Coordinates of C-alpha atoms in Angstrom, one line a residue:
X226 CA 0.0 0.0 0.0
X227 CA 1.4 3.4 -1.0
X228 CA 2.1 5.9 1.7
X229 CA 2.1 9.7 1.6
X230 CA 4.3 11.9 3.8
X231 CA 2.3 14.5 5.8
X232 CA 4.6 16.5 8.0
X233 CA 7.1 14.0 9.1
X234 CA 4.8 11.0 9.3
X235 CA 3.8 8.6 6.5
X236 CA 0.1 7.7 6.1
X237 CA -1.8 5.2 4.1
X238 CA -4.3 6.9 1.9
X239 CA -5.6 3.9 0.0
X240 CA -8.9 3.5 1.9
X241 CA -9.7 7.1 0.9
X242 CA -8.4 7.0 -2.7
X243 CA -10.7 4.1 -3.4
X244 CA -13.8 6.2 -2.4
X245 CA -15.5 8.1 -5.2
X246 CA -17.4 10.1 -2.6
X247 CA -14.2 11.2 -0.9
X248 CA -12.3 12.0 -4.2
X249 CA -15.2 14.0 -5.6
X250 CA -15.5 16.0 -2.4
X251 CA -11.7 16.7 -2.4
X252 CA -11.9 17.9 -6.1
X253 CA -14.9 20.1 -5.4
X254 CA -13.2 21.7 -2.3
X255 CA -10.0 22.4 -4.2
X256 CA -11.8 23.8 -7.2
X257 CA -14.0 26.1 -5.0
X258 CA -10.9 27.3 -3.2
X259 CA -9.1 28.2 -6.5
X260 CA -12.2 29.9 -7.8
X261 CA -12.7 31.9 -4.6
X262 CA -9.0 32.9 -4.5
X263 CA -9.1 34.1 -8.1
X264 CA -12.3 36.0 -7.5
X265 CA -14.1 33.8 -10.1
X266 CA -17.5 33.6 -8.5
X267 CA -19.6 36.2 -6.8
X268 CA -22.3 33.6 -6.1
X269 CA -22.3 30.1 -4.8
X270 CA -21.6 27.2 -7.1
X271 CA -25.3 26.1 -6.7
X272 CA -26.5 29.5 -7.7
X273 CA -24.0 29.6 -10.6
X274 CA -25.2 26.2 -11.9
X275 CA -28.8 27.4 -11.7
X276 CA -28.1 30.6 -13.6
X277 CA -26.3 28.7 -16.3
X278 CA -29.2 26.2 -16.7
X279 CA -31.7 29.0 -16.9
X280 CA -29.5 30.9 -19.4
X281 CA -29.2 27.9 -21.6
X282 CA -33.0 27.1 -21.3
X283 CA -35.0 30.3 -21.2
X284 CA -38.5 29.7 -19.9
X285 CA -37.5 26.5 -18.1
X286 CA -40.1 25.3 -15.6
X287 CA -39.0 25.5 -12.0
X288 CA -39.9 21.8 -11.4
X289 CA -37.8 20.7 -14.4
X290 CA -34.8 22.9 -13.2
X291 CA -35.0 21.1 -9.8
X292 CA -34.9 17.7 -11.4
X293 CA -32.0 18.6 -13.7
X294 CA -30.0 20.1 -10.9
X295 CA -30.9 17.2 -8.5
X296 CA -32.4 19.7 -6.0
X297 CA -35.5 19.0 -3.9
X298 CA -38.5 21.0 -5.2
X299 CA -38.9 22.8 -1.9
X300 CA -35.2 23.8 -1.9
X301 CA -35.5 24.9 -5.5
X302 CA -38.5 27.1 -4.6
X303 CA -36.5 28.9 -1.9
X304 CA -33.5 29.3 -4.3
X305 CA -35.8 30.7 -7.0
X306 CA -37.3 33.1 -4.5
X307 CA -33.9 34.3 -3.5
X308 CA -32.6 34.7 -7.1
X309 CA -35.7 36.7 -8.0
X310 CA -35.2 38.9 -5.0
X311 CA -31.6 39.5 -6.0
X312 CA -32.7 40.4 -9.5
X313 CA -30.8 37.5 -11.1
X314 CA -33.8 35.7 -12.7
X315 CA -37.4 36.4 -13.2
X316 CA -40.6 34.5 -13.7
X317 CA -42.8 35.3 -16.7
X318 CA -45.5 33.9 -18.9
X319 CA -44.9 33.9 -22.6
X320 CA -47.8 34.0 -25.0
X321 CA -50.2 32.4 -22.7
X322 CA -47.9 29.4 -22.1
X323 CA -46.7 28.1 -18.8
X324 CA -44.8 30.3 -16.3
X325 CA -41.1 29.8 -16.7
X326 CA -37.8 31.2 -15.5
X327 CA -35.7 33.6 -17.4
X328 CA -32.3 35.0 -16.6
X329 CA -32.0 38.8 -16.2
X330 CA -29.2 41.1 -17.5
X331 CA -27.8 41.0 -13.9
X332 CA -27.9 37.2 -14.0
X333 CA -26.1 37.2 -17.4
X334 CA -23.4 39.3 -15.9
X335 CA -22.9 36.8 -13.1
X336 CA -22.7 33.9 -15.5
X337 CA -20.2 35.8 -17.7
X338 CA -18.0 36.6 -14.6
X339 CA -18.3 33.0 -13.4
X340 CA -17.4 31.4 -16.7
X341 CA -13.8 32.0 -15.8
X342 CA -14.2 29.1 -13.3
X343 CA -14.2 26.6 -16.2
X344 CA -10.6 27.5 -16.8
X345 CA -9.8 27.2 -13.2
X346 CA -11.5 23.7 -13.2
X347 CA -9.1 22.7 -15.9
X348 CA -6.1 24.1 -14.2
X349 CA -6.9 22.1 -11.2
X350 CA -6.6 18.9 -13.2
X351 CA -3.2 19.8 -14.8
X352 CA -1.9 16.4 -13.8
X353 CA -4.2 15.0 -16.5
X354 CA -3.6 15.2 -20.3
X355 CA -6.3 16.9 -22.3
X356 CA -7.5 13.5 -23.5
X357 CA -7.6 12.2 -19.9
X358 CA -9.5 15.4 -18.7
X359 CA -12.0 15.0 -21.5
X360 CA -12.5 11.3 -20.6
X361 CA -13.0 12.2 -17.0
X362 CA -15.7 14.7 -18.0
X363 CA -17.3 12.1 -20.2
X364 CA -17.4 9.6 -17.4
X365 CA -18.8 12.0 -14.9
X366 CA -21.4 13.2 -17.4
X367 CA -22.5 9.6 -17.9
X368 CA -22.9 9.1 -14.1
X369 CA -24.9 12.4 -13.9
X370 CA -27.2 11.4 -16.8
X371 CA -27.8 8.0 -15.1
X372 CA -28.8 9.9 -12.0
X373 CA -31.4 11.9 -14.0
X374 CA -33.0 8.7 -15.4

């Protein structure tokens, strides 16, 4: 079993490095720290993801956004309420159709500012080749889509 030196003591990391839950949490924490240090996001990653989804799908129904983001509907309702209060999104009805969610100009600005985080995500994974990084994204995308099914 490989050991890693921390301070002046060697520790076995194998139980942790075999846990997808642990490894994804470590990656998320490290990416969030890099983004925060670079001033990449003015909003939380959850808000940023929500804004990106609404931007890409103008008029999306709140219930569908919750399903796509894997958020409980009650939590999504609170998030939407907060985003509307902050002026980042709005609800509106278009041509007598269902009420949906639209991103505002202010929300667009937040997304544009936060898009820098994608570059920081990639810089975090600099130990991977471009091909390996793309493969990692493909595998995680497959797992995410399976969760939606």
